[in-house]
XYZ file of C-alpha atoms in Angstrom:
315
model
C 115.076 118.385 131.577
C 111.853 120.254 131.024
C 112.006 123.907 131.996
C 109.598 124.811 134.802
C 107.803 127.356 132.611
C 106.920 124.553 130.199
C 105.200 122.274 132.675
C 101.484 121.654 132.100
C 99.356 124.276 133.849
C 98.711 122.355 137.073
C 102.206 120.916 137.247
C 104.057 124.227 137.420
C 106.172 125.180 140.426
C 103.996 128.269 140.951
C 100.775 126.284 141.333
C 102.235 123.334 143.247
C 104.012 125.649 145.687
C 100.709 127.260 146.717
C 98.993 123.867 146.946
C 101.801 122.590 149.174
C 102.083 125.683 151.345
C 98.353 125.818 152.114
C 97.300 122.161 152.219
C 100.274 119.791 152.197
C 103.228 121.290 154.143
C 105.086 117.946 154.195
C 104.662 117.287 150.482
C 107.241 117.733 147.748
C 107.171 118.261 143.999
C 107.765 115.001 142.171
C 107.511 113.177 138.876
C 105.222 110.215 139.496
C 104.395 107.281 137.269
C 101.364 105.019 137.161
C 100.832 102.260 134.597
C 103.608 103.696 132.449
C 102.215 107.254 132.349
C 104.157 110.095 134.001
C 102.885 113.257 135.679
C 104.286 116.063 137.786
C 102.421 116.803 140.997
C 102.891 116.752 144.768
C 103.825 113.619 146.642
C 102.298 113.904 150.109
C 103.748 112.729 153.420
C 102.183 109.276 152.944
C 103.647 108.826 149.476
C 100.351 109.475 147.670
C 100.211 111.532 144.484
C 98.053 114.614 145.107
C 95.207 114.512 142.573
C 91.428 114.522 142.456
C 91.471 117.519 144.786
C 87.835 118.561 145.244
C 88.591 121.760 147.201
C 90.133 123.281 144.057
C 89.415 120.950 141.133
C 92.312 120.562 138.714
C 93.555 117.920 136.312
C 96.944 116.513 135.420
C 98.373 116.149 131.925
C 100.967 113.529 131.129
C 104.598 114.440 130.493
C 106.372 113.532 127.265
C 108.395 110.329 127.481
C 111.816 110.933 129.006
C 111.136 114.477 130.216
C 111.253 115.609 133.816
C 113.875 113.247 135.196
C 113.430 110.082 137.297
C 109.910 109.122 138.347
C 108.448 107.585 141.483
C 105.925 104.760 141.022
C 102.499 105.309 142.587
C 99.504 102.949 142.556
C 96.813 105.482 141.667
C 96.276 108.970 140.210
C 92.882 110.664 139.783
C 91.688 113.429 137.443
C 94.178 112.888 134.652
C 93.577 113.485 130.948
C 92.718 110.126 129.394
C 91.463 111.253 125.968
C 90.742 114.317 123.810
C 87.868 114.592 121.336
C 86.247 117.234 119.171
C 83.348 118.869 121.042
C 80.112 117.092 120.216
C 81.719 113.680 119.835
C 81.016 111.163 122.615
C 83.803 110.639 125.084
C 84.925 107.374 126.661
C 82.305 106.057 129.108
C 82.672 107.008 132.748
C 85.000 109.957 132.187
C 84.470 113.629 133.079
C 84.421 116.416 130.492
C 86.743 119.426 130.536
C 85.837 121.567 127.471
C 88.155 124.073 125.833
C 88.602 126.239 122.743
C 91.574 125.532 120.483
C 92.369 128.834 118.800
C 94.741 127.447 116.175
C 91.725 126.315 114.158
C 90.574 129.913 113.495
C 92.269 132.727 111.598
C 89.840 135.409 112.793
C 87.345 136.023 115.586
C 84.517 136.178 113.046
C 85.527 132.769 111.698
C 85.195 131.391 115.216
C 81.752 132.982 115.672
C 80.660 131.572 112.319
C 81.631 128.080 113.460
C 79.393 128.455 116.517
C 76.180 129.445 114.713
C 74.709 125.953 114.708
C 75.436 125.184 118.367
C 72.228 124.009 120.055
C 73.049 125.650 123.396
C 72.883 129.087 121.786
C 75.316 130.860 119.454
C 77.674 133.296 121.219
C 76.762 136.160 118.881
C 73.337 136.300 120.575
C 75.067 137.488 123.748
C 75.686 140.868 122.122
C 71.928 141.542 122.105
C 71.851 140.864 125.854
C 74.801 143.220 126.326
C 73.035 145.993 124.406
C 69.889 145.537 126.492
C 71.865 145.625 129.762
C 73.601 148.838 128.692
C 70.305 150.397 127.644
C 68.377 149.481 130.807
C 71.061 149.756 133.512
C 73.975 151.807 132.191
C 77.048 151.794 129.925
C 79.123 148.626 130.136
C 82.628 148.667 131.573
C 84.486 145.398 130.924
C 87.829 144.939 132.655
C 89.724 141.780 131.788
C 92.338 142.376 134.490
C 90.698 144.256 137.357
C 92.930 144.961 140.357
C 90.125 146.324 142.541
C 90.148 144.038 145.633
C 86.410 144.541 146.130
C 85.769 142.656 142.876
C 87.653 139.593 144.134
C 85.643 139.721 147.374
C 82.357 140.062 145.490
C 83.122 137.039 143.311
C 83.823 134.832 146.333
C 80.714 136.117 148.119
C 78.487 135.509 145.083
C 79.990 132.049 144.586
C 79.416 131.164 148.225
C 75.764 132.155 147.875
C 75.486 130.107 144.682
C 76.870 127.028 146.424
C 74.271 127.401 149.148
C 71.396 128.037 146.725
C 72.213 124.917 144.747
C 72.760 122.731 147.810
C 76.408 121.843 147.338
C 79.443 122.292 149.563
C 80.229 125.932 150.266
C 84.011 125.667 150.075
C 84.524 129.139 151.503
C 83.152 128.257 154.931
C 86.484 126.473 155.467
C 89.281 128.932 156.270
C 91.942 126.832 154.554
C 90.074 126.942 151.244
C 89.723 130.712 151.453
C 93.436 130.936 152.308
C 94.241 129.083 149.093
C 92.361 131.609 146.933
C 93.920 134.507 148.808
C 97.403 133.073 148.350
C 96.892 132.412 144.638
C 95.833 136.033 144.244
C 98.673 137.368 146.419
C 101.247 135.572 144.253
C 99.747 136.974 141.072
C 98.401 133.647 139.812
C 94.803 134.804 139.420
C 93.400 137.176 136.816
C 90.258 138.864 138.147
C 87.832 140.118 135.487
C 84.728 142.247 135.896
C 81.641 143.621 134.206
C 79.970 146.819 135.397
C 76.767 148.358 134.106
C 76.740 152.020 134.962
C 78.286 152.179 138.422
C 77.126 148.693 139.411
C 79.320 145.589 139.457
C 77.151 142.863 137.916
C 79.537 139.976 137.153
C 83.085 138.810 137.709
C 85.331 135.838 137.186
C 88.643 134.435 138.330
C 91.063 132.871 135.876
C 94.713 132.029 135.390
C 97.043 132.615 132.469
C 99.485 129.718 132.146
C 101.815 130.181 129.202
C 99.594 130.432 126.122
C 96.490 129.112 127.886
C 93.800 131.031 129.715
C 92.183 128.907 132.423
C 88.626 130.026 133.184
C 88.081 129.191 136.836
C 85.206 130.847 138.662
C 82.379 132.891 137.096
C 79.893 134.628 139.396
C 77.273 137.330 139.115
C 74.816 139.459 141.049
C 71.628 137.363 141.138
C 69.512 140.525 141.268
C 70.717 141.174 137.727
C 70.277 137.589 136.557
C 67.586 138.445 133.998
C 70.279 140.271 132.004
C 72.637 137.232 131.890
C 75.655 139.301 133.009
C 77.788 136.181 133.447
C 77.329 135.145 129.823
C 78.167 138.688 128.679
C 81.433 138.775 130.620
C 82.267 135.265 129.443
C 81.890 136.333 125.811
C 84.360 139.185 126.217
C 86.797 137.024 128.189
C 86.876 134.480 125.393
C 87.344 137.210 122.798
C 90.187 138.711 124.840
C 91.883 135.307 124.884
C 91.714 135.158 121.074
C 92.964 138.746 120.771
C 95.865 137.997 123.151
C 97.128 135.225 120.873
C 96.452 132.400 123.311
C 96.545 128.836 122.080
C 93.599 127.794 124.269
C 90.743 129.106 126.350
C 90.315 126.313 128.868
C 86.989 126.031 130.707
C 88.291 123.307 133.023
C 86.207 120.590 134.645
C 82.448 120.464 134.039
C 79.943 119.859 131.266
C 77.772 122.950 131.756
C 75.829 123.884 128.621
C 77.257 127.421 128.411
C 80.746 125.982 127.961
C 79.677 123.979 124.918
C 78.387 127.117 123.220
C 82.091 127.879 122.703
C 84.109 124.676 123.146
C 85.799 123.161 120.131
C 87.413 120.222 121.976
C 87.038 118.249 125.187
C 89.587 116.690 127.485
C 88.205 113.595 129.169
C 89.338 113.031 132.736
C 89.556 109.824 134.685
C 91.827 107.829 136.961
C 94.744 105.500 136.406
C 95.632 102.560 138.651
C 93.877 100.975 141.594
C 92.138 103.332 143.999
C 93.424 102.908 147.584
C 90.818 102.038 150.206
C 91.336 105.290 152.115
C 90.826 107.367 148.957
C 87.706 105.377 148.031
C 86.176 105.902 151.483
C 86.725 109.660 151.276
C 85.210 109.829 147.793
C 82.144 107.745 148.712
C 81.447 109.562 151.984
C 81.835 112.948 150.344
C 79.461 111.934 147.551
C 76.849 110.807 150.085
C 76.915 113.651 152.593
C 78.951 116.392 150.987
C 75.904 118.239 149.648
C 74.772 118.859 153.226
C 77.991 120.618 154.291
C 77.275 124.337 154.481
C 79.298 125.590 157.444
C 82.555 125.007 159.271
C 81.007 122.969 162.093
C 79.481 120.335 159.814
C 82.654 120.301 157.724
C 84.773 119.529 160.800
C 82.340 116.757 161.810
C 82.692 115.344 158.305
C 86.502 115.447 158.592
C 86.429 113.664 161.966
C 84.187 110.933 160.543
C 86.584 110.426 157.639
C 89.498 110.243 160.042
C 87.871 107.444 162.011
C 87.000 105.498 158.883
C 90.371 105.827 157.173
C 92.254 104.857 160.360
C 90.660 101.381 160.205
C 93.203 100.038 157.723
């Protein structure tokens, strides 16, 4: 039997317990199997494996053969790791990138920086010039990898909410349940909040999670009034360095193919689905893709949920 501390990051009891307590009170932790591949996640009240969860995107990694005990067959699982490649190599068509740094390939931090010099999206070492300029023009830099000031957590969520609205995508934090999830993750000590101050001013922050020997980089945000100084990229640089210094095996940048991630990434997990997508799941995905960008407040979100309820009940 696999020990709970050895589960993949998003299969741990700690993570699944929060997911269940906030979103799926009738669900239970389970080993599920689809097309011969096994995962540990929640099984909801309808017998569906919880995956492809857009409110808090995460992915599932398969369990070694024979580990975890008996499994329950399910017809479909989304957002699972289907392949891993070296960064820069093409992935399988139709899959989603989740870049990460594999630290075992580098004996020193300087060796890692040297390997990044030819990256087209901009070598990380150039960030140090931006940091020096920020310190010179605004004030001395104060970088805190684990900042327990609650105002930093609040600022990150506020900045992220504003970013969602600026870019025209769903502002998750207009929905109380989504905010509750972040609060509960923090309350249980599952988030690491990091910050960058210039002088007395908070200019950037991020939320992450340490899972075993992996640092999961979740939510970067910054003060847009300071955007010309690239404070987010400065904090990101020092977060990645702190992961190397801590002896982590990986710095995981999770789901998304943003260019700044590939300035650092050495490898990419490619995410996709397994099995046949149920009609109800397909309807939700299609409707969300079509109208989700217009959801900016709780009222329109509730209207969206009611529409989905009517559609999925026609089965």
